[in-house]
Coordinates of C-alpha atoms and ligand atoms in Angstrom, one line a residue:
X1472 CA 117.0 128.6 93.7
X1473 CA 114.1 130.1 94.8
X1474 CA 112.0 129.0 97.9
X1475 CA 107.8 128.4 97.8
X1476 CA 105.9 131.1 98.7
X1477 CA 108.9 133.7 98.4
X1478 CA 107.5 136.3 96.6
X1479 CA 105.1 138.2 98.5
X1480 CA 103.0 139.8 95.6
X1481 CA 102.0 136.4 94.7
X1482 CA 101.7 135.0 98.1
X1483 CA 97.9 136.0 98.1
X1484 CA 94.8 134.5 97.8
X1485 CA 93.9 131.2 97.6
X1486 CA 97.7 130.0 97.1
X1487 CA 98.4 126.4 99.1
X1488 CA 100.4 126.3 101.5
X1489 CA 101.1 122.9 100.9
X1490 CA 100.4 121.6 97.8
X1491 CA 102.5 122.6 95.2
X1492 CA 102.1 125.4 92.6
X1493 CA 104.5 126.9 90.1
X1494 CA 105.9 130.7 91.7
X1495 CA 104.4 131.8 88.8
X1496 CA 102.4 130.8 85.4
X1497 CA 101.1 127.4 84.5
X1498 CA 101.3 123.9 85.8
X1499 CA 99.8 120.6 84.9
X1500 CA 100.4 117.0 84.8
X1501 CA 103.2 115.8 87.3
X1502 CA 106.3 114.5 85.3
X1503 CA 109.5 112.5 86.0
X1504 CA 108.5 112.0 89.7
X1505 CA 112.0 110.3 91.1
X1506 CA 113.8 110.1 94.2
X1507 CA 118.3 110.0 94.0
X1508 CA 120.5 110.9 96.7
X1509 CA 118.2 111.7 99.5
X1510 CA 116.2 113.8 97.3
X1511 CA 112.7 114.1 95.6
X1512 CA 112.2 115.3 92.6
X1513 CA 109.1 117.0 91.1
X1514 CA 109.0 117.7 87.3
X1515 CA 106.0 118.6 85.6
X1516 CA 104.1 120.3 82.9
X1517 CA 104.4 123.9 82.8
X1518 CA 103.9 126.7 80.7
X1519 CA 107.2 129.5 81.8
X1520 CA 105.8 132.2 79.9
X1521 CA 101.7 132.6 81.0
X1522 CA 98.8 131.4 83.2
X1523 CA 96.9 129.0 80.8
X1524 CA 98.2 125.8 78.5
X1525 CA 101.2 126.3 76.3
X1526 CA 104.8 126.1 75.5
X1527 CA 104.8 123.0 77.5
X1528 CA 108.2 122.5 79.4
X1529 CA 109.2 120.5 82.4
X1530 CA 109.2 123.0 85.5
X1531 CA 111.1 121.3 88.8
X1532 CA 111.0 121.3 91.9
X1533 CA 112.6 119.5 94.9
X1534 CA 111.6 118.4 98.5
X1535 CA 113.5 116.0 101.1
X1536 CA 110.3 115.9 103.0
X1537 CA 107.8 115.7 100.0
X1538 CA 105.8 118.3 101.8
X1539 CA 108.1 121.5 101.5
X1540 CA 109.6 122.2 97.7
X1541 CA 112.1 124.5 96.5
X1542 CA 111.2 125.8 93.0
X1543 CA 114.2 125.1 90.4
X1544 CA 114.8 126.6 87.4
X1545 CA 112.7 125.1 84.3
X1546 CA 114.6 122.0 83.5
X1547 CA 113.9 120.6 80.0
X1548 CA 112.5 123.7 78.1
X1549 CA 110.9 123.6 74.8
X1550 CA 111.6 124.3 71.6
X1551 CA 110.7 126.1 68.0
X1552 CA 110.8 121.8 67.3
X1553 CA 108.7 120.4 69.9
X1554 CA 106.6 120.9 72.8
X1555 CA 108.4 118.7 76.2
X1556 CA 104.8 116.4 77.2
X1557 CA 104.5 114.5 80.2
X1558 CA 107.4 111.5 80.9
X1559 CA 109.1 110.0 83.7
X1560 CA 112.2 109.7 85.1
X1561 CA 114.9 107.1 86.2
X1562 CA 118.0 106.8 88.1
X1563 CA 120.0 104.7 85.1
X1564 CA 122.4 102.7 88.2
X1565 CA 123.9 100.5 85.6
X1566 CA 124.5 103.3 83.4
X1567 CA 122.7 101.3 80.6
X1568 CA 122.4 104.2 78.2
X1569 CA 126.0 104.9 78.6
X1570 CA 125.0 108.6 79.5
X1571 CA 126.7 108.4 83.0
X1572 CA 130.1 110.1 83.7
X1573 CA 132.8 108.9 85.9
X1574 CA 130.9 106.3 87.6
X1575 CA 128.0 108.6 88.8
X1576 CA 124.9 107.1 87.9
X1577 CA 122.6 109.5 85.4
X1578 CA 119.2 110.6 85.5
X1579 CA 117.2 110.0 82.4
X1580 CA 114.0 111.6 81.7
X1581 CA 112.1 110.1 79.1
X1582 CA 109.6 112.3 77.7
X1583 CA 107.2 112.4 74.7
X1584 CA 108.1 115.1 72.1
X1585 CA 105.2 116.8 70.6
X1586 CA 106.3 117.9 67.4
X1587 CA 105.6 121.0 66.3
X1588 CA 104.6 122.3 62.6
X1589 CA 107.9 123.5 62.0
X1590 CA 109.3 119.9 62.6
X1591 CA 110.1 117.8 60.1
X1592 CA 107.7 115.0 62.2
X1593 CA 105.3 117.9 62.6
X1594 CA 102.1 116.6 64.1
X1595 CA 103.9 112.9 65.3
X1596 CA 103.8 112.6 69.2
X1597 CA 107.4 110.0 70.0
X1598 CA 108.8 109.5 73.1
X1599 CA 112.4 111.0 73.4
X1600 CA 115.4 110.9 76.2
X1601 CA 116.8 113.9 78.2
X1602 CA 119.7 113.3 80.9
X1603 CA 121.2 114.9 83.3
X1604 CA 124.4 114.3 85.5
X1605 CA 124.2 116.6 88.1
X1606 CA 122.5 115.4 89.8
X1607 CA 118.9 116.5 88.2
X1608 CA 120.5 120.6 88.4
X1609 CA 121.1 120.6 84.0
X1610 CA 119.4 118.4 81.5
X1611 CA 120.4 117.8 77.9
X1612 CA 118.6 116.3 75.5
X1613 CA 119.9 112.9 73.4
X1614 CA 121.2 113.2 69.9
X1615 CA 119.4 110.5 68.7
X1616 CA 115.9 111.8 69.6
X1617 CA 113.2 110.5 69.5
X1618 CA 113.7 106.7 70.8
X1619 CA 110.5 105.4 69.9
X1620 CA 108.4 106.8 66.9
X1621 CA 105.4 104.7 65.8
X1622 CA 104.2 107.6 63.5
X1623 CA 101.2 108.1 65.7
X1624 CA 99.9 111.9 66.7
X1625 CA 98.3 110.2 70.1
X1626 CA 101.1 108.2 71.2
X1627 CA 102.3 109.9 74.6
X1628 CA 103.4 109.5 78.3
X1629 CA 105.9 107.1 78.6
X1630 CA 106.3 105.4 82.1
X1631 CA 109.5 103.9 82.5
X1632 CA 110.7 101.3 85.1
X1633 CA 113.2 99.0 85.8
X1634 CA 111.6 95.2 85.4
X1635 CA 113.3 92.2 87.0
X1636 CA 111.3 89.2 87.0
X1637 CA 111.4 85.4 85.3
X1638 CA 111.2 87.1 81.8
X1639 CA 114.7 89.0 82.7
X1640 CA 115.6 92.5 83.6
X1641 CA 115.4 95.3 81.6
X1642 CA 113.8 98.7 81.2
X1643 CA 109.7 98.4 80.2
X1644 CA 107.9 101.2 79.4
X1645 CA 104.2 101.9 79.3
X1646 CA 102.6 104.6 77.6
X1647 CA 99.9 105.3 75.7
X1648 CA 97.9 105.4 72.2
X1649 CA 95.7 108.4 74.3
X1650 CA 92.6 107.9 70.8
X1651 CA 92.7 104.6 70.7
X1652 CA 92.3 103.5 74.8
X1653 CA 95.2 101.4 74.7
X1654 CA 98.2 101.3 77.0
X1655 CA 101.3 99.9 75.2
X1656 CA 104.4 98.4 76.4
X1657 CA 108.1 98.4 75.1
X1658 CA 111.5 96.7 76.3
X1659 CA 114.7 98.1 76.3
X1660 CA 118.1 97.3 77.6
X1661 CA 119.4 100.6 76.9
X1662 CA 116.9 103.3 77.1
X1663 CA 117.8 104.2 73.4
X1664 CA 116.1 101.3 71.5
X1665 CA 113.2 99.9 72.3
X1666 CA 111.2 96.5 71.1
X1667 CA 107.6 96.0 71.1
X1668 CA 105.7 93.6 74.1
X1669 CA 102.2 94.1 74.2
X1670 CA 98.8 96.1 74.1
X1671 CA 96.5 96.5 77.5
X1672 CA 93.2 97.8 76.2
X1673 CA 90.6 99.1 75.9
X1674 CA 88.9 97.8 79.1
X1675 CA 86.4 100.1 81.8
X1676 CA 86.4 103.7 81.6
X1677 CA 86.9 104.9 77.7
X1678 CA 84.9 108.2 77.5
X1679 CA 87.8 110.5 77.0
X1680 CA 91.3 110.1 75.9
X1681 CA 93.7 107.8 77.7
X1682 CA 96.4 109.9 78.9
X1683 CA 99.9 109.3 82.0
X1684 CA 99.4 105.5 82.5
X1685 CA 101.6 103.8 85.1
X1686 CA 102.1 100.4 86.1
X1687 CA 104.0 99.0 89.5
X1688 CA 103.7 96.1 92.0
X1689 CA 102.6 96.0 95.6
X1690 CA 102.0 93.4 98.0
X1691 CA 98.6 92.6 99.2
X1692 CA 98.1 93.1 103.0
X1693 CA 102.1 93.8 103.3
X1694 CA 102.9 90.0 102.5
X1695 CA 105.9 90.3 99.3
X1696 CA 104.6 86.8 98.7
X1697 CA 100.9 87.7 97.5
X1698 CA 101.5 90.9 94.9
X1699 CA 99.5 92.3 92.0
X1700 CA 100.5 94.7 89.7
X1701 CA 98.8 98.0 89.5
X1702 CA 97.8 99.7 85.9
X1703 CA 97.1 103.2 86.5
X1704 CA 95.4 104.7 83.6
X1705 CA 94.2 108.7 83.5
X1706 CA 91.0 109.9 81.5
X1707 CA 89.9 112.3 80.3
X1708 CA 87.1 113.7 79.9
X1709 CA 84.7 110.6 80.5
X1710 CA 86.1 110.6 84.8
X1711 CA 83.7 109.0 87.5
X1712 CA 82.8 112.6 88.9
X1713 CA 82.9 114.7 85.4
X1714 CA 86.1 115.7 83.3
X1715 CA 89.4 114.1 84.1
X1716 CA 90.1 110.8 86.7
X1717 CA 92.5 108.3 87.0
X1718 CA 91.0 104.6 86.7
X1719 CA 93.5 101.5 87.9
X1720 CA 93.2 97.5 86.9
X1721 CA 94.9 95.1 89.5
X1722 CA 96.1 92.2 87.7
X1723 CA 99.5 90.3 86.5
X1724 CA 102.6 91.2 84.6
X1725 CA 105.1 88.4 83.3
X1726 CA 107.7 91.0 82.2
X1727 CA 105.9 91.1 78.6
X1728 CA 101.3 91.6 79.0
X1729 CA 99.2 92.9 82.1
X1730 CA 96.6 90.8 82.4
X1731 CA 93.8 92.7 84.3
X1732 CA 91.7 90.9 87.0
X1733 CA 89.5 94.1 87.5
X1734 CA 88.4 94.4 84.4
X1735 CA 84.4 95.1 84.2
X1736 CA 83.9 96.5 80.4
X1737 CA 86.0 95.1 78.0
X1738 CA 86.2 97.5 74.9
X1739 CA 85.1 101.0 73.9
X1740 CA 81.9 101.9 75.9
X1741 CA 78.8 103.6 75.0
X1742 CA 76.9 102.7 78.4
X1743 CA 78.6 104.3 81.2
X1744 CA 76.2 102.4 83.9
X1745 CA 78.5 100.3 85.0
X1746 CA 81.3 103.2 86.3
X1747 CA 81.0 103.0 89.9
X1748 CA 82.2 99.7 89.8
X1749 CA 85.0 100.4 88.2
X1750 CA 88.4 101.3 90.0
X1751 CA 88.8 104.9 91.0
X1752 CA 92.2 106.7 92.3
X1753 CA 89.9 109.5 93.3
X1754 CA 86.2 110.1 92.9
X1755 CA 86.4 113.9 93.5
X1756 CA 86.7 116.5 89.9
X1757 CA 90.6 117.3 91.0
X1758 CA 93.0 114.3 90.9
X1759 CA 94.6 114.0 87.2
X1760 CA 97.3 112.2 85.8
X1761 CA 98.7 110.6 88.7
X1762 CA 101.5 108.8 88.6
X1763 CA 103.7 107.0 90.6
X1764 CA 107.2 108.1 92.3
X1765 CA 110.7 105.7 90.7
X1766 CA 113.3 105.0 92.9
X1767 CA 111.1 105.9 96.2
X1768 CA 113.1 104.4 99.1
X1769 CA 111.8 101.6 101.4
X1770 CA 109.9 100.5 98.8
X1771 CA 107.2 103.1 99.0
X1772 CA 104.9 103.5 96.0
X1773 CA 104.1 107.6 96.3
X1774 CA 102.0 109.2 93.9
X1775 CA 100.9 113.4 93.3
X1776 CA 98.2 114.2 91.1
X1777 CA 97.2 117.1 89.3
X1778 CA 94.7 119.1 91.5
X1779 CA 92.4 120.3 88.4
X1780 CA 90.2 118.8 85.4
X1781 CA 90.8 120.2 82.2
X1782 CA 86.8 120.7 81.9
X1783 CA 87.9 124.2 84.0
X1784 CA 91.3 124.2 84.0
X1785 CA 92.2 127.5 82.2
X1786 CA 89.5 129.2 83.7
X1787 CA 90.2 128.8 88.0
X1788 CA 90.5 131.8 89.7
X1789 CA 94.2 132.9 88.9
X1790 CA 97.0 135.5 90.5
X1791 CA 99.8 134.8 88.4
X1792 CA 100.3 131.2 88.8
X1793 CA 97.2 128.5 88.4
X1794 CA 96.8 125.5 89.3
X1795 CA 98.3 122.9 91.9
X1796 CA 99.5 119.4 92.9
X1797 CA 97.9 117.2 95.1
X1798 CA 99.5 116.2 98.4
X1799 CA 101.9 113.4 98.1
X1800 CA 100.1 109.9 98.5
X1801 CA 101.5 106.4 99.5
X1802 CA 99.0 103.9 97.6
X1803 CA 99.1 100.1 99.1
X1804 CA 97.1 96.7 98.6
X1805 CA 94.8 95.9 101.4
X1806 CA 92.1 92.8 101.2
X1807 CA 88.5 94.7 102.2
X1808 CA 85.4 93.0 102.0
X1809 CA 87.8 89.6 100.6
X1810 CA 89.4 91.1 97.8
X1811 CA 92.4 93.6 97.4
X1812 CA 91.7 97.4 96.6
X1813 CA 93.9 100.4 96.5
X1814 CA 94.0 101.9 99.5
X1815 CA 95.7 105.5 100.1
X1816 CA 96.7 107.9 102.6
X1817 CA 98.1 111.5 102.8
X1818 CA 101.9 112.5 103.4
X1819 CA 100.7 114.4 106.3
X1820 CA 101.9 118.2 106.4
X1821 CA 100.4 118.1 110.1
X1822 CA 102.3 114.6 111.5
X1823 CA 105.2 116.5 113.0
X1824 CA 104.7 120.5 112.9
X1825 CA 100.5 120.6 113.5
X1826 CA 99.1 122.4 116.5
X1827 CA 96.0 120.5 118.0
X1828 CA 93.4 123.4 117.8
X1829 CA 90.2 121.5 118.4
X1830 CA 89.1 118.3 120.0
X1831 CA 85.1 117.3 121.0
X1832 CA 83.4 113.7 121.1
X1833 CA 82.1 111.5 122.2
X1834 CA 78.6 113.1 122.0
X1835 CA 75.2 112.8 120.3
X1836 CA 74.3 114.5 117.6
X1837 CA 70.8 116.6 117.4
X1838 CA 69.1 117.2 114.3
X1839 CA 70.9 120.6 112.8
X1840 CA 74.0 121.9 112.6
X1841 CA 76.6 122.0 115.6
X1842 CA 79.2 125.3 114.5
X1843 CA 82.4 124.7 116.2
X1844 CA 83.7 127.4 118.5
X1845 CA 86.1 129.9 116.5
X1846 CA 89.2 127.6 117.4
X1847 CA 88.2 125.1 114.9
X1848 CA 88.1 127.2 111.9
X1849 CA 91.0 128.1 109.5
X1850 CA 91.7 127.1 106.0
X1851 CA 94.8 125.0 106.5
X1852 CA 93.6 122.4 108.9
X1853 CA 93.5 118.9 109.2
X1854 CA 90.4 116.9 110.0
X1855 CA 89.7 113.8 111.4
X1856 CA 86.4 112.9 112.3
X1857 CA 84.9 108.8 113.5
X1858 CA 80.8 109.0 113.3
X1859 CA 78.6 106.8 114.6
X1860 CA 75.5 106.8 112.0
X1861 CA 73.3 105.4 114.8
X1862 CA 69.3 106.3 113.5
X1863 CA 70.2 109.5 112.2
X1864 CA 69.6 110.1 108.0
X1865 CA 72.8 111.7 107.9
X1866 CA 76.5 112.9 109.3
X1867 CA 78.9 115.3 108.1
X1868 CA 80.9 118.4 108.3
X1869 CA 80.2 121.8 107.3
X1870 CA 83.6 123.4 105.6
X1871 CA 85.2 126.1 104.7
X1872 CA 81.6 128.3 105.9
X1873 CA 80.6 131.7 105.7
X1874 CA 80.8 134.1 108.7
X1875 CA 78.4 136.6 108.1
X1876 CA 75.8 134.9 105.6
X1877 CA 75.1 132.1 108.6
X1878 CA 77.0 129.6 107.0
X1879 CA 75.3 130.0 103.4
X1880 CA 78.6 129.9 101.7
X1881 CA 79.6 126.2 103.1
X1882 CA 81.3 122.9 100.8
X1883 CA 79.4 120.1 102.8
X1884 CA 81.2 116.3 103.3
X1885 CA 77.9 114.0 104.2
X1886 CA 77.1 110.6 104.6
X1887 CA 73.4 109.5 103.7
X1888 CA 73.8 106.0 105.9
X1889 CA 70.5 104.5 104.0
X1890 CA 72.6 104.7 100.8
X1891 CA 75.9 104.1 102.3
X1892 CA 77.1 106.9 100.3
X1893 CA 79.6 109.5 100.9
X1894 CA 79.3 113.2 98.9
X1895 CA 81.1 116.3 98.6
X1896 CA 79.1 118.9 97.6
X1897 CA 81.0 122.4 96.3
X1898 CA 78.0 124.1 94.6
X1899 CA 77.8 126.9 97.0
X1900 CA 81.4 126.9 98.3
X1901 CA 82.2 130.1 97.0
X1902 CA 83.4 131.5 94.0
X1903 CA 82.0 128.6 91.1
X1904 CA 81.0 130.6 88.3
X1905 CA 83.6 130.6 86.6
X1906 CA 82.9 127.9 84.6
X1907 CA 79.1 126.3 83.6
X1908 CA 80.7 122.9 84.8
X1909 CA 82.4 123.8 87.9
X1910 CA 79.5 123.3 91.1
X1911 CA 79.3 120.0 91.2
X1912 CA 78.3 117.2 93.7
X1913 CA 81.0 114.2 94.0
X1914 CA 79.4 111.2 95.4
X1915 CA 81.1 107.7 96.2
X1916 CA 79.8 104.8 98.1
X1917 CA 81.3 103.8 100.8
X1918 CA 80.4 100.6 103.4
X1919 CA 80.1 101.9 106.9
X1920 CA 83.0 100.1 109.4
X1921 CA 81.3 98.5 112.7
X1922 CA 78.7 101.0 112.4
X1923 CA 81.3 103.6 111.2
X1924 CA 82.9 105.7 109.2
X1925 CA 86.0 107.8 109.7
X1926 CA 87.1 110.7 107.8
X1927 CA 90.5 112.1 107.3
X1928 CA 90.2 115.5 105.7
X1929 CA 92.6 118.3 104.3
X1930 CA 91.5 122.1 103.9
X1931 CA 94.6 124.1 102.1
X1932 CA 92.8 127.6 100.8
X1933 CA 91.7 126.1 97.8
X1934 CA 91.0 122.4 98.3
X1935 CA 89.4 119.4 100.1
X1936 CA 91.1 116.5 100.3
X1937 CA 88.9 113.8 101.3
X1938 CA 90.2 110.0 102.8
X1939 CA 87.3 107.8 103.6
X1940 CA 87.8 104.7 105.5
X1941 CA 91.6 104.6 106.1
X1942 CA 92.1 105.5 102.5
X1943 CA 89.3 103.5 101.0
X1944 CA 87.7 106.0 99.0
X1945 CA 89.5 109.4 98.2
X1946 CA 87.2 112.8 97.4
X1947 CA 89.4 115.6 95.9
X1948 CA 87.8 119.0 95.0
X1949 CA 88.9 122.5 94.3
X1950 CA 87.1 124.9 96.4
X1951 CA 87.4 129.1 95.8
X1952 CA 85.5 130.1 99.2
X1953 CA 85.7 133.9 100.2
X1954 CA 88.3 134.8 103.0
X1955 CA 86.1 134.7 105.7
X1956 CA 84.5 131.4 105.0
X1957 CA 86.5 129.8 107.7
X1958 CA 83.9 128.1 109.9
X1959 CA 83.8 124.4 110.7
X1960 CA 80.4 122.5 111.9
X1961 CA 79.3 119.0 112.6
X1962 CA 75.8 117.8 111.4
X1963 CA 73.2 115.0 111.3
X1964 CA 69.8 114.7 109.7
X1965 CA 67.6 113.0 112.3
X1966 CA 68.6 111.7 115.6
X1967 CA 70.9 108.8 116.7
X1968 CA 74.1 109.8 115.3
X1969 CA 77.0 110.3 117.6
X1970 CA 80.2 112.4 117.3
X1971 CA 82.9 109.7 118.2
X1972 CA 85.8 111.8 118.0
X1973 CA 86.3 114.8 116.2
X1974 CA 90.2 116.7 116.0
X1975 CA 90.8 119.8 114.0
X1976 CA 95.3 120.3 113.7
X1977 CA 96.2 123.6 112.2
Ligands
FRU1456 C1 97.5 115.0 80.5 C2 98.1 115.5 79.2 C3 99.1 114.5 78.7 C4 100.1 115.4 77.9 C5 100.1 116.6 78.7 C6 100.3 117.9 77.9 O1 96.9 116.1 81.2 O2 97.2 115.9 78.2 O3 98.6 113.5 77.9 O4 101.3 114.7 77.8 O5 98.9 116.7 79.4 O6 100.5 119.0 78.7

């Protein structure tokens, strides 16, 4: 086992210090996200042998904390047969697929083999079983692979959870036909053999493929007796902010169809005008295939995203691993503005271990920028920030700027309060040439609170992690500044605004 961050020589630039990334090589979509015995496991796309897409496997990792991981060895590798694409994971307690060994529960991952052309399904994309009884430490794959072939090449992601409702209790999957925009659900009692339910789709966002849906139940407000059922489905490309995003429908699930109540678009669209009114996870370029934690305790519903887009995945800056996940996020129901919404906040690296390094407010803002005093710079910081928008045009930070340039190299978080919209703006935060579609301006709206709006914020060396509004809206962005781009400032356009409160924890 080998701890985060242990190797020096690849300890360098721009590597998280808490977000996770692969040691080294490739990583991508989370995978078999599942909690057992006290602790969290982390699976997820990964290429063992290079920095870029390929010879996909499922690395691991685990946490007890979800904020610090210990890197495991790869735990479902692939094969001269098949590729190992994204899946989920359960703890089987009943020991329904009869993998389990004196009385100890198994783990099942369920995963969708990509055949490969030396396969005799060569080109087919079916959704197969590994399990493990350790615990999560060895994994073997099932004889009797794949479980569920439909002869489709698209047909990937399976999401499998444990239903218990009027229509019974078994295992329902959710997965999709990725071309096609549809989401489609199995039964099993076993794991091993599965029977058709039903077809969700297509609905909203279809400008790319559909790819890692999910599907889970939360209460509204907190109160178990008002739930709706929550359909996550990730794009790609055809996302809110360009590239790859994860849309969600609210709605109702009988044990057999999801019916959506959020739906805007029904079928395949060719107008896209209607997106911002869609459901976003994120509205930022670097939250993909998110899915949901199984077996989470106290109910939790945890999700981690993939911090990239694969518009300019292959091509992000790179020291020998590339690419990684977004902090941990507990998603919940809350009524705003009379109807429910997603609402999301951080697992906060900062909650116990952070050292308050900056505190100012209230004051009014002048026209301009205000730099904070060196204290309040860094690149692993947490922000939070309450404006009052007052007269002014705008508020905002200044991130992540530039030392000896006067702040020229700066990602910029602002609120225009005549649009009531909220943007992150990375075109000049640093290294973005890398690829044509990389600067880019994120932009959400967002209803100012009593006058206000606060801002939770999380710089780790090579992202922003945005939370609007107690986790209303959510801005996620990849940022490569230089290493001296460390400055911090408050602004406003105009005058009026005032600085409520403003705390900067390193
Ligand atoms: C999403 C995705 C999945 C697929 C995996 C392959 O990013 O394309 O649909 O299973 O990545 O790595």
């Amino acid at each position: 086992m080998t701890s985060l961050n242990a190797t020096p020589a690849l300890d360098c630039r721009y590597r998280p210090k808490w977000h996770y990334a692969a040691e080294r090589n490739w990583l991508n979509d989370p995978n078999g996200l599942v909690h057992s015995n006290g602790v969290y496991h982390l699976f997820y796309q990964h290429n063992p042998f290079g920095d870029v897409w390929g010879n996909m496997s499922w690395g691991h990792a685990t946490s007890t904390d979800l904020l610090n991981w210990d890197e495991q060895p790869v735990a479902i590798p692939c094969d001269e047969q098949e590729a190992i694409f994204s899946g989920s994971a359960v703890v089987d307690t009943h020991n329904t697929s009869g993998f389990g060994v004196g009385g100890v529960p198994p783990l099942v991952a369920v995963y969708t083999s990509a055949y490969s052309p030396s396969s005799p399904l060569a080109g087919r994309q079916a959704q197969s079983l590994a399990y493990s009884t350790d615990d999560g430490a060895t994994w073997t794959k099932y004889a009797g692979n794949p479980v569920l072939d439909r002869a489709s090449a698209d047909f990937r992601d399976p999401k499998v959870f444990w239903y218990d409702g009027d229509a019974g209790s078994y295992w329902v999957m959710v997965a999709v036909e990725a071309v096609r925009h549809e989401v489609v659900l199995y039964k099993s009692a076993d794991l091993k053999t599965w029977e058709y339910l039903s077809t969700f789709g297509p609905a909203n966002a279809t400008g790319g493929v559909w790819e890692c849906p999910d599907l889970f139940e939360l209460p509204v407000d907190g109160d178990a007796g008002n739930t709706r059922w929550v359909l996550v489905v990730n794009l790609s490309p055809g996302g809110i902010a360009g590239g790859s995003a994860g849309q969600y429908f609210l709605g109702t699930f009988d044990g057999v169809t999801f019916r959506s109540q959020t739906t805007v678009t029904e079928g395949t669209q060719t107008d896209d005008s209607r997106m911002p009114d869609y459901g976003w996870l994120d509205w930022g370029r670097d939250y993909y295939a998110a899915v949901s934690f199984s077996n989470a305790p106290d109910g939790r519903r945890l999700m981690i995203g993939w911090m990239n887009n694969w518009q300019y995945a292959a091509s992000t800056p790179s020291q020998g691993w590339r690419s990684a996940m977004s902090l941990v996020r507990e998603v919940r129901l809350e009524t705003r503005d009379g109807r429910p919404v997603l609402v999301q906040s951080a697992v906060d690296p900062f909650g116990a271990s952070g050292t308050a390094l900056f505190a100012a407010g209230p004051e009014h803002l002048a026209d301009g920028v205000r730099w904070l005093p060196a204290e309040a710079s860094g690149d692993v910081l947490r922000i939070d920030a309450e404006f009052k928008a007052g007269h002014a045009g705008k508020v905002g930070l200044v991130l992540r700027a530039g030392s000896g340039d006067g702040g020229k190299e700066r990602t910029v978080l602002s609120y225009d309060v005549a649009a009531g919209e909220l943007s992150l703006d990375r075109t000049a935060s640093g290294d973005v040439d890398f690829h044509e579609t990389f600067p880019s301006v994120e932009r959400v709206a967002v209803p100012l609170a009593d006058g206000r709006l606060r801002l939770r914020l999380f710089l780790d060396r090579c992202s922003v992690e945005v939370f609007a509004q107690d986790g209303l809206a959510t801005i996620t962005d990849q940022v490569f500044p230089s290493d001296s781009s460390l400055g911090l400032g408050v602004f406003a356009e105009g005058h009026g605004g005032t600085l409520v409160r403003l705390d900067v924890v390193g």
